[in-house]
Coordinates of N, CA and C in Angstrom, one line a residue:
X17 N 20.7 17.4 -45.2 CA 20.1 17.2 -44.2 C 21.1 16.4 -42.8
X18 N 20.9 17.1 -41.7 CA 21.2 16.6 -40.7 C 21.0 15.3 -39.5
X19 N 21.7 14.4 -39.5 CA 21.5 13.3 -38.5 C 21.3 13.7 -37.1
X20 N 20.4 13.3 -36.1 CA 20.4 13.1 -34.5 C 21.8 12.4 -34.5
X21 N 22.2 13.1 -33.1 CA 23.5 11.9 -33.0 C 23.0 11.2 -32.1
X22 N 24.0 10.2 -31.6 CA 24.0 9.0 -30.9 C 23.7 9.4 -29.2
X23 N 22.5 9.8 -28.5 CA 22.2 9.5 -27.3 C 22.6 8.2 -26.4
X24 N 23.3 8.1 -25.6 CA 23.5 7.3 -24.6 C 22.5 6.9 -23.9
X25 N 22.0 5.4 -23.6 CA 20.9 5.4 -22.8 C 21.0 5.9 -21.6
X26 N 19.5 6.4 -21.1 CA 19.1 7.2 -20.5 C 19.1 5.8 -18.7
X27 N 19.8 5.3 -17.7 CA 19.9 4.8 -16.7 C 19.0 4.9 -15.8
X28 N 18.0 3.4 -16.0 CA 16.6 3.6 -15.2 C 17.2 3.4 -13.4
X29 N 17.1 3.9 -12.2 CA 17.0 3.4 -10.9 C 18.6 4.5 -10.4
X30 N 19.3 3.9 -9.8 CA 20.3 4.6 -9.2 C 21.6 5.3 -10.5
X31 N 22.2 6.4 -9.8 CA 23.0 6.8 -11.0 C 24.0 5.8 -10.7
X32 N 25.0 5.6 -11.7 CA 26.4 4.8 -11.3 C 27.6 4.9 -12.5
X33 N 28.6 4.7 -12.2 CA 29.7 5.6 -12.8 C 29.7 6.8 -14.0
X34 N 29.8 6.9 -14.9 CA 30.0 8.1 -15.7 C 28.7 8.8 -15.3
X35 N 27.8 8.4 -15.2 CA 26.2 8.9 -15.2 C 26.5 10.0 -14.0
X36 N 26.8 9.7 -13.0 CA 27.0 10.5 -11.5 C 27.7 11.9 -11.9
X37 N 27.0 12.9 -11.7 CA 26.9 14.4 -12.1 C 27.9 15.0 -11.2
X38 N 28.1 14.7 -9.6 CA 28.5 15.1 -8.7 C 30.1 15.4 -9.0
X39 N 31.0 16.1 -8.9 CA 32.6 16.3 -9.2 C 33.2 15.1 -8.0
X40 N 32.3 15.1 -6.6 CA 32.7 15.0 -5.4 C 31.7 13.9 -4.8
X41 N 32.4 12.7 -4.1 CA 31.2 12.0 -3.7 C 32.3 11.3 -2.2
X42 N 31.2 11.0 -1.1 CA 31.6 10.1 -0.1 C 31.8 9.1 -0.6
X43 N 32.8 8.5 -0.5 CA 33.0 6.8 -0.9 C 32.8 5.9 0.6
X44 N 32.2 4.7 0.1 CA 32.0 3.6 0.9 C 32.4 2.4 0.0
X45 N 33.3 1.8 0.8 CA 34.0 0.4 -0.2 C 33.1 -0.9 -0.1
X46 N 33.0 -1.9 -1.0 CA 32.7 -3.4 -0.6 C 32.2 -3.8 0.7
X47 N 33.2 -3.5 1.3 CA 33.0 -3.9 2.8 C 32.1 -3.3 3.9
X48 N 31.5 -1.8 3.3 CA 31.0 -0.9 4.6 C 32.0 0.4 4.7
X49 N 33.3 0.2 4.6 CA 34.7 1.1 5.1 C 34.0 2.5 4.6
X50 N 34.3 3.5 5.1 CA 33.9 5.0 5.1 C 35.4 5.2 4.6
X51 N 35.6 5.1 3.0 CA 37.0 5.8 2.7 C 37.0 7.7 2.5
X52 N 36.4 8.3 3.0 CA 35.9 9.6 2.8 C 35.2 10.6 1.1
X53 N 35.3 11.6 1.6 CA 35.1 12.3 0.0 C 36.5 12.6 -1.2
X54 N 36.2 11.9 -2.0 CA 37.4 11.7 -2.9 C 36.7 12.4 -4.6
X55 N 37.5 12.4 -5.4 CA 36.7 13.0 -6.4 C 36.2 12.0 -7.7
X56 N 34.9 11.9 -8.3 CA 34.4 10.9 -8.7 C 35.1 9.9 -9.7
X57 N 35.8 10.9 -10.2 CA 36.8 10.0 -11.2 C 37.7 9.2 -11.0
X58 N 38.2 9.5 -9.9 CA 39.4 8.5 -8.4 C 38.3 7.3 -8.2
X59 N 37.6 7.5 -7.6 CA 36.4 6.6 -7.0 C 36.2 5.6 -7.8
X60 N 35.6 5.9 -9.3 CA 35.8 5.1 -10.3 C 37.0 4.0 -10.5
X61 N 38.0 4.6 -10.5 CA 39.2 4.1 -11.0 C 39.3 2.8 -9.9
X62 N 39.3 3.4 -8.6 CA 39.4 2.1 -7.7 C 38.4 1.0 -7.7
X63 N 37.0 2.0 -7.9 CA 35.8 0.7 -8.2 C 36.1 -0.4 -9.3
X64 N 36.6 0.1 -10.3 CA 36.8 -0.4 -11.0 C 38.6 -1.5 -11.2
X65 N 39.3 -1.2 -10.5 CA 40.3 -2.1 -10.1 C 39.7 -3.3 -9.2
X66 N 38.8 -3.1 -8.3 CA 38.0 -4.3 -7.8 C 36.9 -4.8 -8.7
X67 N 36.8 -3.9 -9.7 CA 36.0 -4.8 -10.7 C 34.4 -5.0 -10.3
X68 N 34.5 -3.8 -10.0 CA 32.5 -3.2 -9.4 C 32.4 -2.0 -10.0
X69 N 31.2 -1.4 -9.5 CA 30.7 -0.3 -10.0 C 30.8 0.6 -9.1
X70 N 31.0 2.1 -9.0 CA 30.5 3.3 -8.2 C 29.4 3.8 -8.5
X71 N 28.4 3.0 -7.5 CA 27.0 3.4 -7.2 C 26.7 4.6 -6.3
X72 N 25.5 5.6 -6.7 CA 25.2 6.6 -6.3 C 24.1 5.9 -5.3
X73 N 24.1 5.4 -3.7 CA 23.2 5.3 -3.2 C 22.3 6.2 -2.1
X74 N 23.0 7.7 -2.3 CA 22.4 8.6 -1.3 C 22.5 10.2 -2.1
X75 N 21.7 10.2 -3.4 CA 22.1 11.2 -3.9 C 22.2 12.4 -3.9
X76 N 20.7 13.0 -2.6 CA 20.7 14.1 -1.7 C 21.4 14.5 -1.0
X77 N 22.4 13.5 -0.4 CA 23.2 14.2 0.7 C 24.9 15.3 0.1
X78 N 25.0 15.8 0.8 CA 25.7 16.6 0.5 C 27.6 16.2 1.2
X79 N 28.2 15.8 0.6 CA 28.3 15.7 -0.8 C 27.3 14.0 -1.2
X80 N 27.2 13.7 -2.4 CA 26.5 12.5 -2.3 C 27.3 11.3 -1.7
X81 N 26.3 10.2 -1.7 CA 27.5 9.0 -0.9 C 27.1 8.1 -2.3
X82 N 28.3 7.4 -2.4 CA 28.3 6.2 -2.9 C 29.0 4.9 -2.9
X83 N 28.7 4.2 -3.6 CA 29.1 2.6 -2.9 C 29.6 2.2 -3.7
X84 N 30.7 0.7 -3.8 CA 31.4 -0.3 -4.2 C 30.6 -1.3 -4.8
X85 N 29.7 -1.2 -6.2 CA 28.8 -2.2 -5.5 C 28.5 -2.8 -6.9
X86 N 28.1 -4.1 -7.4 CA 27.8 -4.6 -8.4 C 25.9 -3.8 -9.1
X87 N 26.2 -3.6 -10.1 CA 25.2 -2.7 -10.6 C 24.0 -3.5 -10.8
X88 N 24.2 -4.7 -11.7 CA 23.3 -5.5 -12.0 C 22.4 -6.4 -10.6
X89 N 23.4 -6.3 -9.6 CA 23.0 -7.2 -8.4 C 22.5 -6.4 -7.6
X90 N 22.8 -5.1 -7.7 CA 21.9 -3.9 -6.6 C 20.5 -3.8 -7.1
X91 N 20.5 -3.7 -8.5 CA 19.1 -3.4 -9.1 C 18.3 -4.7 -9.0
X92 N 18.8 -5.8 -9.2 CA 18.1 -6.9 -9.0 C 17.2 -7.0 -7.4
X93 N 18.3 -6.8 -6.4 CA 18.1 -6.7 -4.9 C 16.9 -6.0 -4.8
X94 N 17.1 -4.3 -5.3 CA 16.2 -3.7 -5.1 C 14.5 -4.1 -5.5
X95 N 14.7 -4.4 -7.0 CA 13.8 -5.1 -7.3 C 12.7 -5.9 -6.6
X96 N 13.8 -7.1 -6.3 CA 13.1 -7.9 -5.2 C 12.9 -7.5 -4.0
X97 N 13.2 -6.5 -3.8 CA 12.5 -6.1 -2.5 C 11.3 -5.2 -2.4
X98 N 11.2 -4.7 -3.6 CA 9.8 -3.9 -3.9 C 8.8 -4.9 -4.5
X99 N 9.0 -6.0 -5.0 CA 8.2 -6.8 -5.1 C 7.7 -7.5 -3.8
X100 N 8.4 -7.7 -2.8 CA 8.0 -8.3 -1.5 C 7.2 -7.2 -0.7
X101 N 7.5 -5.8 -1.2 CA 6.7 -5.0 -0.4 C 5.5 -4.9 -0.7
X102 N 5.4 -5.1 -2.1 CA 3.9 -4.9 -3.1 C 3.2 -6.2 -2.7
X103 N 3.5 -7.1 -2.3 CA 2.7 -8.9 -1.9 C 2.5 -8.2 -0.6
X104 N 3.3 -8.1 0.3 CA 2.6 -7.8 1.4 C 1.7 -7.2 1.9
X105 N 1.3 -6.1 0.9 CA 0.5 -5.0 1.2 C -1.2 -5.7 0.3
X106 N -2.0 -5.2 2.1 CA -3.2 -5.8 1.9 C -4.3 -4.6 1.5
X107 N -4.7 -4.9 0.3 CA -6.0 -4.1 0.0 C -7.4 -4.1 0.9
X108 N -8.1 -2.9 1.2 CA -8.8 -2.7 2.2 C -10.2 -3.2 0.7
X109 N -11.2 -3.9 1.1 CA -12.1 -4.2 0.3 C -13.3 -3.9 1.2
X110 N -14.3 -3.5 0.6 CA -15.9 -3.5 1.1 C -16.5 -4.8 1.1
X111 N -17.2 -5.1 1.9 CA -17.8 -6.4 1.9 C -19.2 -5.8 2.1
X112 N -20.0 -6.4 1.6 CA -21.6 -6.1 1.7 C -22.7 -7.2 2.3
X113 N -22.9 -6.3 3.5 CA -23.9 -7.8 4.2 C -25.8 -7.0 3.7
X114 N -26.5 -7.4 3.3 CA -27.9 -7.1 3.0 C -28.6 -7.9 3.9
X115 N -29.5 -6.8 4.5 CA -30.5 -7.9 5.7 C -31.8 -7.1 5.4
X116 N -32.9 -7.4 6.1 CA -34.4 -6.8 5.8 C -34.6 -6.0 7.6
X117 N -35.7 -5.1 7.6 CA -35.9 -5.0 9.1 C -36.6 -6.0 10.0
X118 N -37.1 -7.4 9.5 CA -38.1 -8.3 10.3 C -36.8 -9.4 10.2
X119 N -35.9 -9.4 10.3 CA -35.0 -10.4 10.4 C -35.2 -11.6 11.4
X120 N -35.3 -12.6 11.1 CA -35.1 -13.8 12.6 C -34.1 -13.7 13.1
X121 N -33.9 -14.3 14.4 CA -33.1 -14.4 15.4 C -31.5 -15.1 14.5
X122 N -31.9 -16.2 14.0 CA -30.7 -17.2 13.6 C -30.3 -16.8 12.0
X123 N -31.0 -16.2 11.3 CA -30.6 -15.0 10.1 C -29.5 -14.1 10.6
X124 N -30.2 -13.4 11.6 CA -29.1 -12.2 12.5 C -27.6 -12.6 12.7
X125 N -28.1 -13.8 12.9 CA -26.6 -14.3 14.0 C -25.5 -15.0 12.9
X126 N -25.9 -15.5 11.5 CA -25.3 -15.8 10.5 C -24.9 -14.5 9.9
X127 N -25.6 -13.5 9.7 CA -25.1 -12.9 9.1 C -23.9 -11.9 9.8
X128 N -24.3 -11.9 11.1 CA -23.4 -10.8 12.7 C -22.1 -12.0 12.0
X129 N -22.0 -13.5 11.9 CA -20.5 -14.3 11.9 C -20.1 -13.7 10.8
X130 N -20.7 -13.4 9.9 CA -20.0 -13.1 8.7 C -19.6 -11.4 8.7
X131 N -20.0 -10.7 9.3 CA -19.6 -9.8 9.8 C -18.5 -9.5 10.4
X132 N -18.4 -10.7 11.6 CA -17.4 -10.7 12.1 C -16.0 -11.2 11.5
X133 N -16.7 -12.0 10.7 CA -14.8 -12.7 9.7 C -14.8 -11.6 8.8
X134 N -15.4 -11.0 8.1 CA -14.7 -10.1 6.8 C -14.1 -8.7 8.1
X135 N -14.5 -8.4 9.1 CA -13.8 -7.8 9.6 C -12.4 -7.9 10.7
X136 N -12.3 -9.5 10.7 CA -11.3 -10.1 11.1 C -10.1 -10.0 10.1
X137 N -10.8 -10.0 8.8 CA -9.6 -10.1 8.1 C -9.3 -8.9 7.0
X138 N -9.7 -7.4 7.9 CA -9.1 -6.9 7.6 C -9.9 -5.7 6.9
X139 N -11.5 -5.8 6.4 CA -12.2 -5.7 5.1 C -13.1 -4.6 6.2
X140 N -13.4 -3.5 5.3 CA -14.7 -2.5 5.7 C -16.1 -3.8 5.3
X141 N -16.9 -3.1 6.5 CA -18.6 -4.2 5.8 C -19.5 -2.8 5.9
X142 N -20.3 -2.9 4.7 CA -21.1 -2.3 4.4 C -22.7 -3.0 4.6
X143 N -23.4 -2.5 5.6 CA -24.7 -3.1 6.3 C -25.7 -2.6 5.5
X144 N -26.6 -3.2 4.7 CA -27.7 -2.3 3.5 C -28.6 -3.2 4.3
X145 N -29.7 -2.4 4.4 CA -31.2 -2.8 5.0 C -31.8 -2.5 4.1
X146 N -32.9 -3.5 3.6 CA -33.4 -3.1 2.4 C -35.3 -3.3 3.1
X147 N -35.8 -1.9 2.5 CA -37.2 -2.1 2.9 C -37.9 -2.0 1.8
X148 N -39.3 -2.9 2.1 CA -40.2 -3.2 0.8 C -41.6 -2.9 1.5
X149 N -42.1 -2.2 0.6 CA -43.7 -2.0 0.9 C -44.0 -1.1 1.9
X150 N -44.7 -1.6 2.7 CA -45.5 -0.6 4.2 C -44.0 -1.0 5.4
X151 N -42.8 -1.6 5.5 CA -41.7 -1.3 6.0 C -41.2 -0.4 5.7
X152 N -41.4 0.4 4.7 CA -40.8 2.0 4.8 C -41.3 3.1 5.8
X153 N -42.5 2.7 6.1 CA -43.2 3.2 7.2 C -42.5 3.4 8.6
X154 N -41.9 1.7 8.5 CA -41.7 2.1 10.3 C -40.1 1.9 10.1
X155 N -39.2 3.0 10.0 CA -38.0 3.4 9.6 C -37.1 3.1 11.3
X156 N -37.7 3.1 12.0 CA -37.5 3.1 13.5 C -37.1 1.6 13.6
X157 N -37.9 0.9 13.1 CA -37.6 -0.6 13.2 C -35.9 -1.0 12.9
X158 N -35.7 -0.6 11.4 CA -34.3 -0.7 10.6 C -33.5 -0.2 11.5
X159 N -33.6 1.0 12.1 CA -32.6 2.0 12.7 C -32.2 1.4 14.4
X160 N -33.0 0.5 15.2 CA -33.1 0.1 15.9 C -32.2 -1.5 15.9
X161 N -32.1 -2.1 14.5 CA -31.4 -3.3 14.0 C -30.0 -2.6 13.6
X162 N -29.7 -1.4 13.2 CA -28.6 -1.4 13.0 C -27.9 -0.8 14.3
X163 N -28.7 -0.2 15.3 CA -28.4 0.0 16.4 C -27.8 -1.0 17.0
X164 N -28.3 -2.4 17.1 CA -28.1 -3.6 17.5 C -26.6 -4.4 16.5
X165 N -26.7 -3.8 15.8 CA -25.3 -4.5 15.1 C -24.3 -3.6 15.4
X166 N -24.1 -2.6 15.5 CA -23.3 -1.9 16.0 C -23.0 -1.9 17.4
X167 N -23.8 -2.2 18.5 CA -23.5 -2.7 19.6 C -22.5 -3.9 19.9
X168 N -23.1 -5.3 18.9 CA -22.6 -6.2 18.7 C -20.7 -6.5 17.9
X169 N -21.0 -5.3 17.4 CA -19.5 -5.6 16.7 C -18.5 -3.9 17.4
X170 N -19.2 -3.3 18.5 CA -18.4 -2.4 19.1 C -16.6 -2.7 19.4
X171 N -16.5 -4.4 19.8 CA -15.4 -4.6 20.3 C -14.2 -4.7 18.8
X172 N -14.5 -5.0 18.5 CA -13.8 -5.2 17.2 C -13.8 -3.8 15.9
X173 N -14.9 -3.0 15.7 CA -15.5 -2.3 14.6 C -15.9 -1.1 15.0
X174 N -15.4 0.0 14.6 CA -15.6 1.0 14.7 C -16.6 1.7 13.3
X175 N -17.5 2.4 13.7 CA -18.4 3.0 13.1 C -17.8 4.1 12.0
X176 N -17.6 3.9 11.0 CA -17.0 4.9 9.5 C -18.4 5.7 9.1
X177 N -19.4 5.1 9.1 CA -20.6 5.9 8.3 C -22.0 5.4 9.3
X178 N -22.4 6.7 9.7 CA -23.6 6.4 10.7 C -24.8 5.8 9.4
X179 N -25.6 4.9 10.0 CA -26.9 4.7 9.3 C -27.8 6.1 9.0
X180 N -28.0 5.9 7.6 CA -28.8 6.5 6.8 C -29.6 6.3 5.4
X181 N -30.7 7.1 5.6 CA -31.6 6.5 4.4 C -31.2 6.5 2.9
X182 N -31.1 6.2 2.3 CA -31.0 6.2 0.8 C -31.8 5.6 -0.4
X183 N -33.0 6.4 -0.6 CA -33.9 6.1 -0.8 C -34.9 4.9 -0.3
X184 N -34.9 3.4 -1.0 CA -35.6 2.4 -0.3 C -34.7 1.8 0.9
X185 N -33.3 2.2 1.3 CA -32.6 1.4 1.8 C -31.7 2.0 2.8
X186 N -31.5 1.3 4.5 CA -31.0 2.4 5.1 C -29.3 1.7 5.2
X187 N -28.1 2.4 4.9 CA -26.8 1.9 5.0 C -26.2 2.4 6.0
X188 N -25.2 1.7 6.6 CA -24.0 1.7 7.4 C -22.6 1.4 7.1
X189 N -21.6 1.8 7.1 CA -20.1 1.2 7.3 C -19.6 0.9 8.3
X190 N -19.0 -0.3 8.7 CA -18.2 -0.7 9.8 C -16.8 -0.8 9.3
X191 N -15.8 -0.4 9.9 CA -14.5 -0.7 9.7 C -13.6 -1.2 11.1
X192 N -12.9 -1.9 10.8 CA -11.8 -2.4 11.7 C -11.2 -1.6 12.6
X193 N -11.1 -1.5 14.1 CA -10.9 -0.8 14.6 C -9.0 -0.9 14.4

């Protein structure tokens, strides 16, 4: 019965030291000086003399670019950079505002304040107009109300989805400009 041989661990992230597959690399030292193109073995020996690793920073270049760095520190900084980028990312949510076709002026103003606040925060707003009973036969009132919303938000929002009927409700989606 044969046993499987021991395979070295596959590094995650950039290749370094013996994992660099190219025979020649363009070398940059720890101070940022370009040392030119040299054999990978020779560059690894120079890096070890300084107590650093040879890290491939640009593997797609011809020849690949490698730098004298501390691998652990390089990976840690790359991870911190990725976390900061993920934290600063803003996911765009869809907020919903519900109205009725015979809404009063004060209620309308309150809903408009909420719409302006949501759009100011960078979110999309879905305006839903719900019809009940005989209101359904007066679709033009709903259309007029949604056009009024569109006109009131014209300076800071654009209409992503124009008013349309879906069953007993009329929908419109606004997105920040």
